[in-house]
Structure formats: structure tokens, C-alpha cells
Short mmCIF file of C-alpha atoms in Angstrom, two decimals:
data_model
loop_
_atom_site.label_atom_id
_atom_site.label_comp_id
_atom_site.label_asym_id
_atom_site.label_seq_id
_atom_site.Cartn_x
_atom_site.Cartn_y
_atom_site.Cartn_z
CA UNK A 1368 -35.48 5.96 -19.10
CA UNK A 1369 -37.83 3.83 -20.41
CA UNK A 1370 -40.23 4.72 -22.58
CA UNK A 1371 -42.52 1.49 -22.55
CA UNK A 1372 -41.64 1.72 -18.62
CA UNK A 1373 -43.36 5.20 -19.12
CA UNK A 1374 -47.04 3.98 -20.43
CA UNK A 1375 -46.39 1.48 -17.29
CA UNK A 1376 -46.48 3.90 -14.72
CA UNK A 1377 -49.30 6.30 -16.92
CA UNK A 1378 -51.33 3.21 -16.48
CA UNK A 1379 -50.81 2.84 -12.89
CA UNK A 1380 -51.67 6.51 -12.29
CA UNK A 1381 -55.42 5.84 -13.30
CA UNK A 1382 -55.94 5.15 -9.91
CA UNK A 1383 -54.79 7.56 -8.34
CA UNK A 1384 -57.17 10.15 -6.76
CA UNK A 1385 -56.39 13.07 -9.29
CA UNK A 1386 -57.22 11.20 -12.04
CA UNK A 1387 -61.14 11.10 -11.19
CA UNK A 1388 -61.48 13.50 -14.50
CA UNK A 1389 -60.02 10.88 -16.88
CA UNK A 1390 -61.45 10.20 -19.97
CA UNK A 1391 -63.47 6.92 -20.17
CA UNK A 1392 -61.73 3.60 -22.15
CA UNK A 1393 -64.50 4.18 -24.59
CA UNK A 1394 -63.71 7.80 -25.13
CA UNK A 1395 -59.89 7.55 -24.94
CA UNK A 1396 -60.63 5.13 -27.87
CA UNK A 1397 -62.39 7.29 -29.66
CA UNK A 1398 -59.59 10.28 -28.92
CA UNK A 1399 -56.59 7.98 -29.88
CA UNK A 1400 -58.78 7.12 -33.38
CA UNK A 1401 -58.77 10.46 -34.09
CA UNK A 1402 -55.31 11.00 -33.74
CA UNK A 1403 -54.20 7.80 -35.26
CA UNK A 1404 -55.72 9.23 -38.20
CA UNK A 1405 -54.41 12.87 -37.65
CA UNK A 1406 -50.88 11.21 -38.00
CA UNK A 1407 -51.78 10.04 -41.33
CA UNK A 1408 -53.11 13.03 -42.78
CA UNK A 1409 -50.01 15.09 -41.67
CA UNK A 1410 -47.75 12.28 -43.48
CA UNK A 1411 -50.12 12.54 -46.60
CA UNK A 1412 -50.15 16.35 -46.56
CA UNK A 1413 -45.91 16.79 -46.79
CA UNK A 1414 -45.98 13.75 -49.06
CA UNK A 1415 -48.51 15.68 -51.36
CA UNK A 1416 -47.94 19.53 -50.91
CA UNK A 1417 -44.95 20.44 -53.05
CA UNK A 1418 -41.87 21.93 -51.00
CA UNK A 1419 -39.01 23.69 -52.89
CA UNK A 1420 -35.87 21.75 -52.39
CA UNK A 1421 -36.80 18.39 -51.13
CA UNK A 1422 -36.83 15.45 -53.28
CA UNK A 1423 -39.15 12.23 -52.89
CA UNK A 1424 -36.62 10.57 -49.52
CA UNK A 1425 -36.46 13.90 -47.81
CA UNK A 1426 -40.41 14.10 -47.76
CA UNK A 1427 -40.58 10.95 -46.98
CA UNK A 1428 -38.50 11.68 -44.20
CA UNK A 1429 -40.10 15.02 -43.00
CA UNK A 1430 -43.24 13.17 -43.45
CA UNK A 1431 -42.46 10.40 -41.13
CA UNK A 1432 -41.29 13.28 -38.58
CA UNK A 1433 -44.75 14.53 -38.62
CA UNK A 1434 -46.46 11.50 -38.29
CA UNK A 1435 -43.88 10.56 -35.47
CA UNK A 1436 -44.51 13.35 -33.35
CA UNK A 1437 -48.32 13.39 -33.46
CA UNK A 1438 -47.85 9.72 -32.62
CA UNK A 1439 -45.51 10.34 -29.73
CA UNK A 1440 -47.19 13.34 -28.27
CA UNK A 1441 -50.52 11.54 -28.26
CA UNK A 1442 -49.71 8.08 -27.52
CA UNK A 1443 -52.48 7.35 -29.87
CA UNK A 1444 -50.92 3.95 -29.98
CA UNK A 1445 -48.06 2.46 -27.63
CA UNK A 1446 -44.54 3.37 -28.32
CA UNK A 1447 -42.93 0.47 -29.54
CA UNK A 1448 -46.45 -0.09 -32.13
CA UNK A 1449 -45.70 3.90 -33.33
CA UNK A 1450 -42.36 2.53 -34.31
CA UNK A 1451 -42.78 -0.16 -36.19
CA UNK A 1452 -45.39 1.41 -37.80
CA UNK A 1453 -42.13 3.90 -38.77
CA UNK A 1454 -40.46 0.77 -40.10
CA UNK A 1455 -43.33 -0.28 -42.09
CA UNK A 1456 -44.21 3.26 -43.39
CA UNK A 1457 -40.75 4.34 -44.37
CA UNK A 1458 -40.17 0.68 -45.88
CA UNK A 1459 -43.02 1.46 -48.46
CA UNK A 1460 -43.01 5.15 -48.73
CA UNK A 1461 -39.17 5.39 -49.84
CA UNK A 1462 -38.45 2.02 -51.41
CA UNK A 1463 -41.64 2.17 -53.54
CA UNK A 1464 -40.75 5.53 -54.94
CA UNK A 1465 -37.99 7.21 -57.07
CA UNK A 1466 -34.37 6.48 -56.26
CA UNK A 1467 -32.92 10.00 -56.73
CA UNK A 1468 -29.69 8.50 -58.04
CA UNK A 1469 -31.16 6.44 -60.78
CA UNK A 1470 -34.25 6.14 -63.30
CA UNK A 1471 -35.87 2.80 -61.27
CA UNK A 1472 -37.43 2.88 -57.64
CA UNK A 1473 -35.65 2.60 -54.63
CA UNK A 1474 -36.40 -0.80 -53.77
CA UNK A 1475 -37.99 -1.95 -50.22
CA UNK A 1476 -35.13 -3.73 -49.33
CA UNK A 1477 -32.61 -0.82 -49.34
CA UNK A 1478 -35.51 0.89 -47.78
CA UNK A 1479 -35.68 -1.46 -44.98
CA UNK A 1480 -32.34 -1.22 -44.20
CA UNK A 1481 -32.85 2.59 -43.91
CA UNK A 1482 -35.55 1.99 -41.49
CA UNK A 1483 -33.70 -0.34 -39.58
CA UNK A 1484 -30.41 1.37 -39.39
CA UNK A 1485 -30.65 2.29 -36.03
CA UNK A 1486 -30.05 -0.99 -34.85
CA UNK A 1487 -26.74 -1.29 -36.27
CA UNK A 1488 -25.66 1.97 -34.05
CA UNK A 1489 -23.25 1.15 -30.58
CA UNK A 1490 -25.70 3.45 -28.83
CA UNK A 1491 -28.36 0.74 -29.24
CA UNK A 1492 -26.04 -1.71 -27.67
CA UNK A 1493 -25.20 0.37 -24.90
CA UNK A 1494 -28.68 1.09 -24.08
CA UNK A 1495 -29.84 -2.66 -24.32
CA UNK A 1496 -26.79 -3.97 -21.87
CA UNK A 1497 -28.20 -1.00 -19.46
CA UNK A 1498 -31.48 -1.99 -19.48
CA UNK A 1499 -30.18 -5.14 -18.81
CA UNK A 1500 -28.02 -3.90 -15.86
CA UNK A 1501 -31.11 -1.78 -14.59
CA UNK A 1502 -33.28 -5.34 -14.85
CA UNK A 1503 -30.16 -7.19 -12.67
CA UNK A 1504 -30.49 -4.19 -9.96
CA UNK A 1505 -34.09 -4.58 -9.63
CA UNK A 1506 -33.89 -8.79 -9.60
CA UNK A 1507 -31.36 -8.37 -6.65
CA UNK A 1508 -32.92 -5.54 -4.99
CA UNK A 1509 -29.44 -3.90 -4.57
CA UNK A 1510 -30.62 -0.30 -5.51
CA UNK A 1511 -33.19 -0.79 -2.43
CA UNK A 1512 -31.08 -1.86 -0.31
CA UNK A 1513 -28.58 1.41 -1.37
CA UNK A 1514 -31.64 3.66 -0.90
CA UNK A 1515 -32.53 2.35 2.76
CA UNK A 1516 -28.90 2.96 4.12
CA UNK A 1517 -29.01 6.19 2.64
CA UNK A 1518 -32.07 7.27 4.44
CA UNK A 1519 -30.69 5.12 7.77
CA UNK A 1520 -27.92 8.03 7.65
CA UNK A 1521 -30.22 10.47 7.15
CA UNK A 1522 -32.46 9.97 10.37
CA UNK A 1523 -36.00 11.27 10.92
CA UNK A 1524 -35.55 14.93 10.36
CA UNK A 1525 -37.66 15.57 7.48
CA UNK A 1526 -34.78 18.41 6.14
CA UNK A 1527 -32.73 15.34 6.64
CA UNK A 1528 -34.85 12.78 4.75
CA UNK A 1529 -35.39 15.29 1.83
CA UNK A 1530 -31.27 16.06 1.77
CA UNK A 1531 -31.56 11.68 2.07
CA UNK A 1532 -33.80 11.40 -1.31
CA UNK A 1533 -31.78 13.99 -3.37
CA UNK A 1534 -28.43 11.90 -2.32
CA UNK A 1535 -30.38 8.36 -3.40
CA UNK A 1536 -30.87 9.85 -6.83
CA UNK A 1537 -27.05 10.95 -6.86
CA UNK A 1538 -25.68 7.68 -5.99
CA UNK A 1539 -27.86 5.42 -8.13
CA UNK A 1540 -27.48 7.79 -11.12
CA UNK A 1541 -23.71 6.40 -11.40
CA UNK A 1542 -24.96 2.51 -11.28
CA UNK A 1543 -28.80 2.37 -12.35
CA UNK A 1544 -28.96 3.23 -16.23
CA UNK A 1545 -33.03 3.36 -15.72
CA UNK A 1546 -34.83 6.71 -14.41
CA UNK A 1547 -38.18 4.94 -13.40
CA UNK A 1548 -36.31 2.02 -11.81
CA UNK A 1549 -34.56 4.55 -9.93
CA UNK A 1550 -37.89 6.30 -8.91
CA UNK A 1551 -39.18 3.08 -8.33
CA UNK A 1552 -36.25 2.26 -5.51
CA UNK A 1553 -37.03 5.44 -3.44
CA UNK A 1554 -40.34 6.20 -3.47
CA UNK A 1555 -42.14 3.26 -2.17
CA UNK A 1556 -39.48 3.95 0.73
CA UNK A 1557 -40.71 7.41 1.72
CA UNK A 1558 -44.20 6.69 1.22
CA UNK A 1559 -43.90 3.76 3.86
CA UNK A 1560 -41.93 6.42 6.42
CA UNK A 1561 -44.84 8.91 6.54
CA UNK A 1562 -47.08 5.84 6.77
CA UNK A 1563 -44.98 5.09 10.13
CA UNK A 1564 -45.83 8.34 10.90
CA UNK A 1565 -49.64 7.97 10.56
CA UNK A 1566 -49.90 10.45 7.59
CA UNK A 1567 -51.95 9.58 4.46
CA UNK A 1568 -49.68 9.61 0.80
CA UNK A 1569 -51.86 12.26 0.27
CA UNK A 1570 -50.51 14.70 3.01
CA UNK A 1571 -48.15 17.58 2.30
CA UNK A 1572 -45.20 15.46 3.90
CA UNK A 1573 -45.76 12.84 1.05
CA UNK A 1574 -45.85 15.29 -1.27
CA UNK A 1575 -42.35 17.00 -0.23
CA UNK A 1576 -40.87 13.53 0.07
CA UNK A 1577 -42.22 11.94 -3.36
CA UNK A 1578 -41.85 15.09 -5.54
CA UNK A 1579 -38.33 15.67 -4.35
CA UNK A 1580 -37.36 12.11 -5.35
CA UNK A 1581 -38.92 12.27 -8.60
CA UNK A 1582 -37.39 15.54 -9.45
CA UNK A 1583 -34.05 14.49 -8.38
CA UNK A 1584 -33.94 11.74 -10.50
CA UNK A 1585 -34.68 14.21 -13.97
CA UNK A 1586 -31.72 16.45 -12.46
CA UNK A 1587 -29.29 13.56 -12.17
CA UNK A 1588 -30.54 12.65 -16.08
CA UNK A 1589 -28.68 15.36 -16.92
CA UNK A 1590 -25.19 14.86 -14.89
CA UNK A 1591 -24.63 10.97 -15.99
CA UNK A 1592 -24.18 9.92 -19.70
CA UNK A 1593 -25.35 5.97 -19.26
CA UNK A 1594 -28.14 7.59 -16.39
CA UNK A 1595 -30.97 7.97 -19.14
CA UNK A 1596 -31.53 7.01 -22.66
CA UNK A 1597 -32.07 9.91 -24.41
CA UNK A 1598 -28.16 10.86 -23.51
CA UNK A 1599 -27.69 7.94 -25.44
CA UNK A 1600 -29.87 8.73 -28.80
CA UNK A 1601 -27.76 12.02 -28.87
CA UNK A 1602 -24.64 10.85 -28.53
CA UNK A 1603 -25.49 7.92 -31.46
CA UNK A 1604 -26.33 10.84 -33.48
CA UNK A 1605 -22.97 12.63 -32.50
CA UNK A 1606 -21.18 9.99 -33.14
CA UNK A 1607 -22.37 9.26 -36.41
CA UNK A 1608 -23.36 12.41 -38.30
CA UNK A 1609 -20.62 14.55 -36.62
CA UNK A 1610 -17.95 12.06 -36.15
CA UNK A 1611 -16.92 12.75 -32.70
CA UNK A 1612 -17.24 10.57 -29.49
CA UNK A 1613 -18.48 11.93 -26.11
CA UNK A 1614 -16.59 9.88 -23.16
CA UNK A 1615 -18.67 8.93 -19.87
CA UNK A 1616 -16.08 11.18 -18.17
CA UNK A 1617 -16.38 13.95 -20.87
CA UNK A 1618 -20.01 13.91 -20.21
CA UNK A 1619 -19.43 14.15 -16.42
CA UNK A 1620 -17.20 17.29 -16.24
CA UNK A 1621 -19.77 19.38 -18.53
CA UNK A 1622 -23.15 18.56 -16.75
CA UNK A 1623 -22.30 16.89 -13.43
CA UNK A 1624 -21.63 20.84 -11.96
CA UNK A 1625 -25.21 21.99 -13.54
CA UNK A 1626 -26.67 18.94 -11.63
CA UNK A 1627 -24.74 19.63 -8.44
CA UNK A 1628 -26.10 23.22 -8.72
CA UNK A 1629 -29.70 22.45 -9.28
CA UNK A 1630 -29.28 19.50 -6.78
CA UNK A 1631 -28.48 22.41 -3.85
CA UNK A 1632 -31.18 24.61 -5.57
CA UNK A 1633 -33.87 21.25 -5.21
CA UNK A 1634 -33.92 21.16 -1.65
CA UNK A 1635 -34.47 24.96 -1.07
CA UNK A 1636 -37.40 25.23 -3.47
CA UNK A 1637 -38.86 22.07 -2.19
CA UNK A 1638 -39.02 23.56 1.18
CA UNK A 1639 -40.09 26.88 0.58
CA UNK A 1640 -42.82 25.85 -1.77
CA UNK A 1641 -44.09 22.35 0.58
CA UNK A 1642 -44.46 22.97 4.24
CA UNK A 1643 -44.65 19.29 5.90
CA UNK A 1644 -47.17 19.17 8.78
CA UNK A 1645 -43.84 17.55 11.05
CA UNK A 1646 -40.50 18.20 10.86
CA UNK A 1647 -39.61 15.13 12.10
CA UNK A 1648 -40.84 11.32 11.15
CA UNK A 1649 -40.53 9.68 15.12
CA UNK A 1650 -40.59 6.16 14.53
CA UNK A 1651 -38.86 6.70 11.18
CA UNK A 1652 -35.07 4.92 12.05
CA UNK A 1653 -37.03 1.75 12.95
CA UNK A 1654 -39.09 1.51 9.83
CA UNK A 1655 -36.12 1.60 8.09
CA UNK A 1656 -34.48 -0.97 10.45
CA UNK A 1657 -36.83 -3.32 9.93
CA UNK A 1658 -37.32 -3.13 6.18
CA UNK A 1659 -33.28 -3.95 5.97
CA UNK A 1660 -34.15 -6.44 8.53
CA UNK A 1661 -36.78 -7.95 5.98
CA UNK A 1662 -33.89 -7.55 3.16
CA UNK A 1663 -31.96 -9.71 5.10
CA UNK A 1664 -28.10 -10.05 4.45
CA UNK A 1665 -26.35 -8.90 1.51
CA UNK A 1666 -26.45 -12.08 -0.82
CA UNK A 1667 -23.28 -12.93 -2.86
CA UNK A 1668 -25.81 -12.00 -6.05
CA UNK A 1669 -25.96 -8.64 -4.76
CA UNK A 1670 -21.92 -8.69 -3.53
CA UNK A 1671 -21.04 -9.63 -7.19
CA UNK A 1672 -23.54 -7.07 -8.59
CA UNK A 1673 -21.57 -4.33 -7.02
CA UNK A 1674 -18.29 -5.65 -7.67
CA UNK A 1675 -19.35 -5.39 -11.48
CA UNK A 1676 -20.84 -1.65 -11.42
CA UNK A 1677 -17.96 -0.62 -9.38
CA UNK A 1678 -15.69 -1.80 -12.50
CA UNK A 1679 -18.46 -0.34 -14.81
CA UNK A 1680 -18.16 2.80 -13.24
CA UNK A 1681 -14.01 2.62 -13.29
CA UNK A 1682 -14.34 1.85 -16.78
CA UNK A 1683 -16.72 4.53 -17.77
CA UNK A 1684 -14.93 6.84 -16.07
CA UNK A 1685 -11.48 6.33 -17.66
CA UNK A 1686 -12.48 5.65 -20.61
CA UNK A 1687 -10.32 7.65 -23.34
CA UNK A 1688 -7.67 8.01 -20.62
CA UNK A 1689 -6.25 4.47 -19.21
CA UNK A 1690 -8.20 2.36 -22.16
CA UNK A 1691 -9.55 2.81 -25.19
CA UNK A 1692 -11.92 0.57 -24.83
CA UNK A 1693 -15.46 2.51 -25.33
CA UNK A 1694 -18.74 2.69 -22.96
CA UNK A 1695 -21.04 0.13 -24.93
CA UNK A 1696 -18.33 -2.48 -25.12
CA UNK A 1697 -17.67 -2.52 -21.38
CA UNK A 1698 -21.16 -3.08 -20.62
CA UNK A 1699 -21.59 -5.83 -23.33
CA UNK A 1700 -18.97 -7.45 -21.81
CA UNK A 1701 -19.81 -6.84 -18.22
CA UNK A 1702 -23.47 -7.45 -18.75
CA UNK A 1703 -22.64 -10.93 -20.68
CA UNK A 1704 -20.36 -12.01 -17.21
CA UNK A 1705 -23.34 -10.87 -14.81
CA UNK A 1706 -25.40 -13.88 -17.09
CA UNK A 1707 -22.73 -16.30 -16.63
CA UNK A 1708 -23.93 -19.34 -14.06
CA UNK A 1709 -21.83 -19.17 -10.92
CA UNK A 1710 -20.73 -15.82 -11.06
CA UNK A 1711 -22.86 -14.18 -12.11
CA UNK A 1712 -25.80 -12.45 -10.77
CA UNK A 1713 -29.51 -13.64 -12.19
CA UNK A 1714 -30.36 -15.67 -15.06
CA UNK A 1715 -31.51 -14.82 -18.81
CA UNK A 1716 -35.02 -15.64 -18.12
CA UNK A 1717 -34.87 -13.17 -15.30
CA UNK A 1718 -33.70 -10.91 -17.82
CA UNK A 1719 -36.01 -11.24 -20.00
CA UNK A 1720 -38.80 -10.03 -17.68
CA UNK A 1721 -36.85 -7.43 -16.20
CA UNK A 1722 -35.99 -5.58 -19.79
CA UNK A 1723 -38.32 -3.18 -21.24
CA UNK A 1724 -37.72 -5.09 -24.79
CA UNK A 1725 -40.39 -2.40 -26.22
CA UNK A 1726 -37.85 0.44 -25.04
CA UNK A 1727 -35.14 -0.98 -27.01
CA UNK A 1728 -37.36 -1.08 -30.42
CA UNK A 1729 -38.24 2.95 -30.03
CA UNK A 1730 -34.46 4.02 -29.21
CA UNK A 1731 -33.50 2.04 -32.07
CA UNK A 1732 -36.14 3.02 -34.66
CA UNK A 1733 -35.78 6.15 -33.01
CA UNK A 1734 -31.76 6.52 -34.16
CA UNK A 1735 -33.10 5.35 -37.49
CA UNK A 1736 -35.67 8.06 -38.12
CA UNK A 1737 -33.46 10.78 -37.09
CA UNK A 1738 -30.49 9.58 -39.16
CA UNK A 1739 -33.13 9.38 -42.43
CA UNK A 1740 -34.00 13.17 -41.53
CA UNK A 1741 -30.03 14.18 -40.96
CA UNK A 1742 -28.52 11.86 -44.40
CA UNK A 1743 -31.34 12.96 -46.62
CA UNK A 1744 -31.33 16.43 -45.76
CA UNK A 1745 -34.91 17.01 -44.49
CA UNK A 1746 -33.36 18.10 -40.60
CA UNK A 1747 -31.12 20.90 -42.57
CA UNK A 1748 -34.32 22.16 -44.30
CA UNK A 1749 -36.64 21.98 -41.15
CA UNK A 1750 -33.53 23.80 -39.30
CA UNK A 1751 -33.54 26.21 -42.26
CA UNK A 1752 -37.30 26.93 -41.71
CA UNK A 1753 -37.49 27.00 -38.17
CA UNK A 1754 -34.39 28.66 -36.67
CA UNK A 1755 -33.34 30.72 -39.80
CA UNK A 1756 -36.27 33.33 -39.32
CA UNK A 1757 -34.97 33.99 -35.90
CA UNK A 1758 -31.69 35.28 -37.59
CA UNK A 1759 -29.72 32.74 -35.28
CA UNK A 1760 -26.86 32.63 -37.43
CA UNK A 1761 -25.80 36.39 -36.81
CA UNK A 1762 -26.79 36.34 -33.24
CA UNK A 1763 -24.08 35.58 -30.33
CA UNK A 1764 -23.87 31.90 -29.59
CA UNK A 1765 -25.17 32.82 -25.82
CA UNK A 1766 -28.38 34.59 -27.43
CA UNK A 1767 -29.07 31.70 -29.66
CA UNK A 1768 -28.48 28.96 -26.56
CA UNK A 1769 -31.22 30.96 -24.92
CA UNK A 1770 -33.75 31.05 -27.78
CA UNK A 1771 -33.25 27.26 -28.81
CA UNK A 1772 -33.15 26.28 -25.24
CA UNK A 1773 -36.14 28.32 -24.53
CA UNK A 1774 -38.38 26.53 -27.56
CA UNK A 1775 -36.50 22.97 -26.37
CA UNK A 1776 -38.31 23.57 -22.75
CA UNK A 1777 -41.69 24.39 -24.65
CA UNK A 1778 -42.14 22.07 -27.22
CA UNK A 1779 -41.05 19.63 -24.24
CA UNK A 1780 -44.27 19.71 -23.05
CA UNK A 1781 -45.86 17.99 -25.32
CA UNK A 1782 -43.84 14.83 -25.29
CA UNK A 1783 -44.16 11.96 -22.60
CA UNK A 1784 -40.57 10.57 -23.04
CA UNK A 1785 -37.57 12.76 -23.57
CA UNK A 1786 -35.91 9.25 -25.67
CA UNK A 1787 -38.63 10.71 -28.19
CA UNK A 1788 -37.68 13.72 -27.86
CA UNK A 1789 -34.47 13.48 -28.48
CA UNK A 1790 -35.20 11.59 -31.92
CA UNK A 1791 -36.92 14.37 -33.17
CA UNK A 1792 -34.68 17.22 -32.02
CA UNK A 1793 -31.17 16.50 -32.16
CA UNK A 1794 -30.78 15.65 -35.89
CA UNK A 1795 -32.43 19.46 -36.14
CA UNK A 1796 -30.09 21.15 -33.55
CA UNK A 1797 -27.33 19.23 -35.34
CA UNK A 1798 -28.28 20.42 -38.51
CA UNK A 1799 -28.13 24.02 -36.81
CA UNK A 1800 -25.20 23.48 -34.99
CA UNK A 1801 -23.65 23.27 -38.45
CA UNK A 1802 -24.40 27.13 -39.14
CA UNK A 1803 -23.43 28.43 -36.47
CA UNK A 1804 -19.67 30.03 -35.63
CA UNK A 1805 -18.86 27.85 -32.47
CA UNK A 1806 -15.91 25.44 -31.66
CA UNK A 1807 -15.61 21.67 -32.52
CA UNK A 1808 -18.24 21.53 -35.22
CA UNK A 1809 -21.28 22.51 -32.91
CA UNK A 1810 -20.55 19.64 -30.38
CA UNK A 1811 -21.03 21.76 -27.70
CA UNK A 1812 -24.40 23.67 -28.87
CA UNK A 1813 -25.90 19.93 -29.34
CA UNK A 1814 -24.77 18.47 -25.89
CA UNK A 1815 -26.11 21.90 -24.12
CA UNK A 1816 -29.48 20.99 -25.74
CA UNK A 1817 -29.82 17.33 -25.06
CA UNK A 1818 -28.91 18.87 -21.43
CA UNK A 1819 -32.35 20.78 -21.56
CA UNK A 1820 -34.34 18.39 -23.23
CA UNK A 1821 -33.52 16.10 -19.93
CA UNK A 1822 -35.49 19.01 -18.46
CA UNK A 1823 -38.73 17.08 -16.97
CA UNK A 1824 -39.97 19.20 -14.12
CA UNK A 1825 -42.93 21.12 -15.10
CA UNK A 1826 -45.72 18.59 -15.11
CA UNK A 1827 -46.27 14.60 -14.44
CA UNK A 1828 -46.48 13.71 -17.72
CA UNK A 1829 -42.88 14.98 -18.37
CA UNK A 1830 -40.99 11.85 -17.39
CA UNK A 1831 -41.44 8.13 -16.77
CA UNK A 1832 -40.40 8.93 -13.14
CA UNK A 1833 -42.71 11.33 -12.27
CA UNK A 1834 -45.77 9.40 -13.49
CA UNK A 1835 -45.02 6.35 -11.37
CA UNK A 1836 -44.26 9.09 -8.66
CA UNK A 1837 -47.97 10.54 -9.33
CA UNK A 1838 -49.07 6.99 -9.80
CA UNK A 1839 -48.81 6.95 -6.12
CA UNK A 1840 -51.45 9.34 -5.41
CA UNK A 1841 -49.18 11.27 -3.32
CA UNK A 1842 -49.47 14.74 -4.66
CA UNK A 1843 -51.29 16.84 -7.43
CA UNK A 1844 -50.61 18.18 -10.90
CA UNK A 1845 -50.86 21.59 -8.71
CA UNK A 1846 -48.76 20.77 -6.08
CA UNK A 1847 -45.83 19.35 -9.17
CA UNK A 1848 -46.16 22.72 -10.71
CA UNK A 1849 -44.87 24.82 -7.85
CA UNK A 1850 -42.06 23.35 -7.21
CA UNK A 1851 -41.36 22.97 -11.55
CA UNK A 1852 -41.91 26.35 -12.86
CA UNK A 1853 -39.18 27.45 -10.26
CA UNK A 1854 -36.54 24.58 -10.83
CA UNK A 1855 -37.21 24.91 -14.69
CA UNK A 1856 -36.68 28.41 -14.33
CA UNK A 1857 -33.02 28.12 -12.48
CA UNK A 1858 -32.24 25.21 -14.36
CA UNK A 1859 -32.79 27.53 -17.58
CA UNK A 1860 -30.41 30.47 -15.99
CA UNK A 1861 -27.54 27.93 -15.03
CA UNK A 1862 -27.94 26.62 -18.69
CA UNK A 1863 -27.20 30.46 -19.56
CA UNK A 1864 -24.68 31.23 -16.90
CA UNK A 1865 -22.48 28.01 -17.46
CA UNK A 1866 -22.56 28.66 -21.23
CA UNK A 1867 -21.15 32.42 -20.58
CA UNK A 1868 -18.35 30.64 -17.87
CA UNK A 1869 -17.71 27.37 -17.07
CA UNK A 1870 -18.66 25.68 -20.55
CA UNK A 1871 -17.07 28.62 -22.62
CA UNK A 1872 -13.98 28.36 -20.43
CA UNK A 1873 -13.45 24.48 -21.34
CA UNK A 1874 -13.93 25.55 -24.96
CA UNK A 1875 -17.61 23.62 -25.33
CA UNK A 1876 -19.08 26.74 -26.98
#
């Protein structure tokens, strides 16, 4: 889920056998410097070129989007650093520019409020709490214990272990709001089973199991609202700009059928594209039993975390049905209790070590940039110029979803972070939705596009969990692509099928 964690996974992958063609540090530094300069040139170009219909704040917003996209796609600097650059540039460019509502300048103090507005979003509070919750899982090792128990039940047949890897992704998606943490829990265990059979990590069996685990995590990023940060970006924009809320239960009803069908498709696709050396891992049960024994009995902290997690799941699922407490509030309360002495599960110093605070900075500033685009009218202008030429307003909604989803999938090829992609595209999709003849102000259209933003099936660089898995050296980019292409096609077709049937019946589109 976390962008900052993506860079960690990426760096670990440099030791992979497939990474021998990576540029040297010196070459990478020079390339990053070129991208860094290009980002500033793109910003300057937008600001200096006359654009009819856009005032100075809107041009600043559009220029900052161009700057951010280049930074995010190329990773010329780390995500948190680029986010802080965005804050500084918005504060200066907007603050020292003319105020459309007066004869003076806008003011840097006012501009800083715009740049930091994302930190006041309830979605940021939920992400912060979710990061700490994921840290608690890692600190106690509970997610690893759950994975081991599932694999113990799966047995030693390769086909059953593949199902077990998918089942782990499903179960952990409910309780671990971090895609990277979920992949990190199961991938080492699967590789241990491969090693137990005497095969190398680069074996077909290793590739089959590790790719399955990574792709399953991506699939269930769609199915569960709290499973991925990019979902919370979209929900934050929907609440702030469209005035509508999306509860955990609503999201699950809408998205879970897609993820369930995709999980079935994943099993058959993986079994078709990668044929393992063996159909049974002899000694697999003993290995799992040994790892469970090494973990020892379930600790009091794990038991309390299980209780907190089940209570959280109950409150998330019944939001708006049995109680009016939002997901953000109930998660924040639960995390506060988890940090208390005696009744908690870990300490604040442990939380500081296990939580990627850079992720939170990127998340909040991404929301600030998106809100800036929407509030200044830059997102509407971009939507008209990008999609207006397609004549989408005259097309049936299914055709619009088909075209925009295809655009969404293609542009994702350039982004290593779905959270950054959501920050860039969701404001544009909200502006587009306002021009379409769809129910509920277009909330369904925006949510469906968020589902597509979660697609990370094609390349290892498409998602942090993919990079974590790739860093093991268990598979090549070609092997990942062989599974990713059919998964993307099936996922895209399911989006269209459900848009024409199930989501239409629910009044989503």
C-alpha cells in the first residue's frame, strides 16, 4: 500500500539475478538529474504558455500536476521528497501570484494552507491509523501465523498451495491494511516450502507460488476498502468534492464480487502459464509445523490484536447500519487502545519503527494537490481537453467506462505507485463524472475507475508488493508478464460485465 515501502522493495530487488542490466549508481544519478530538470521545465512551460480559460491558480495547479507526474513516474527523488517539493512550490507560486478575487497577491500563508489541506482530510487519519495497525501485525507476527495456519490446512499438493496463497491474500486483506505487509507475510514462507523440496528460488515452482501471492494481493486491493491506501485517496476526494461517503460495507458489496471472480481466474491462469517441476512438495507439512513451532504459542499481544482486529472488522462492516461511527474514527480509537500499556499490543517506539511516515506525507499532499486541481477548475479543464475530444458525453455509459478504463490501464504502466496515480487521476475522473448522465452524481463511475487504478498485474514495477516479490529473484519480468496480460484482460472484461449487469442493478452506474 505504501509508496515509501515501494522504494524499499525496489532497492532490495537490485540484488536479484534479473537485475544485472540495471544502470550503475552514477548513471542513475545522471538520469535522475535529467528527469528532475525535466519536471521543472514542464512546470515552467505550463506557467509561461498562455492557456485560455485558466487563471493563475488554475495554471499553478496544472503545472504542479505535470511536475508531480514526472517526479512520480521517474522517481527522480523519493516520493516523500517530491511531496515536500510540491508543498514548497505551491506555497511560493500560488502565494506570490495574483489573487483572482482581489488586486493583491494571494499570500504565502494562504497558499501554504492550500498545499497542506490534505492533512485535514479524514482519509489521512484513517491511513495513519491503518499504517499503525499494519505495524502492529508486523510487530506481533500475527499475519505470519495466520499465513502458516492457512498453508498447514492447504497441505502439500502444489494446486492446494496455490489456493492457499490466494486464501491468505483474501484473509489478510480484511485485517492488514498494507499490500506490502501482506505480501511480506506469505512470500518468505512459500519460498521456504520451495527450498524444502530442494528446488532453487528461480525454479518454476517458486515463480508460480510467489507470482500468485503478489497478484492475489493486488486483486484484493480492489475488494476491500481498507486494503490499500489508493482506495482511501479516492474515498477522500469523493467525500470532500462530491459530498458523498462510501462505507466499508458499501465498498465490499460493490467490489468483492469482482475480486472473488478474479481470484478464481487467477488460479486457472497461474496453473496454465507456469507448469511447476512437481505437483507435490514432500515435507511441506513438516516445514510449516516447524515454523509454527518456532513462533511458539500465541502471545497475549497476538490474542489482544485478534480481538481488536475482529472488533474493527465488525465496526467497519456495520458502518451506517448499526452505528454512525466512520471507519476513520473507529480505527483511530482502536489504534489508540492498541498503544496503551497492559491492554495494548505494542508501544509507541515500536510503532515509530514499523510505520512508514513518509507514506502518510505523500498521501496527504497527494490529496492536497487533487483538491487544488478541483477547486481551481484545472481538473475540469483537463477532463474536457483529455476526454472531451472523445465525445464521451454522447456515448453510452458502458462505452465511456470501457474507454476510460483502457486509458487508466495504459497510464498505470508509467506509475510505480497506485496512490500517486489515484491522486493524479481521481480529480480528473470526478470532473468527468459531472458531465455524464449517470446516477448519484457519478460516484459509481469514479469508484469503478478506482477499481481499475488498483490493477497492478502487468509488470513488477506496477505495485510495491510486486517489487517485494521480484526482489526475491524467484521470477523474471517475462514470467510475471505472462500471468499479468491475461489477468489484466480478464479484469478489464469483468469491469465491463459487472458495469452492464451487477453494478447497474445496484444503481451504481
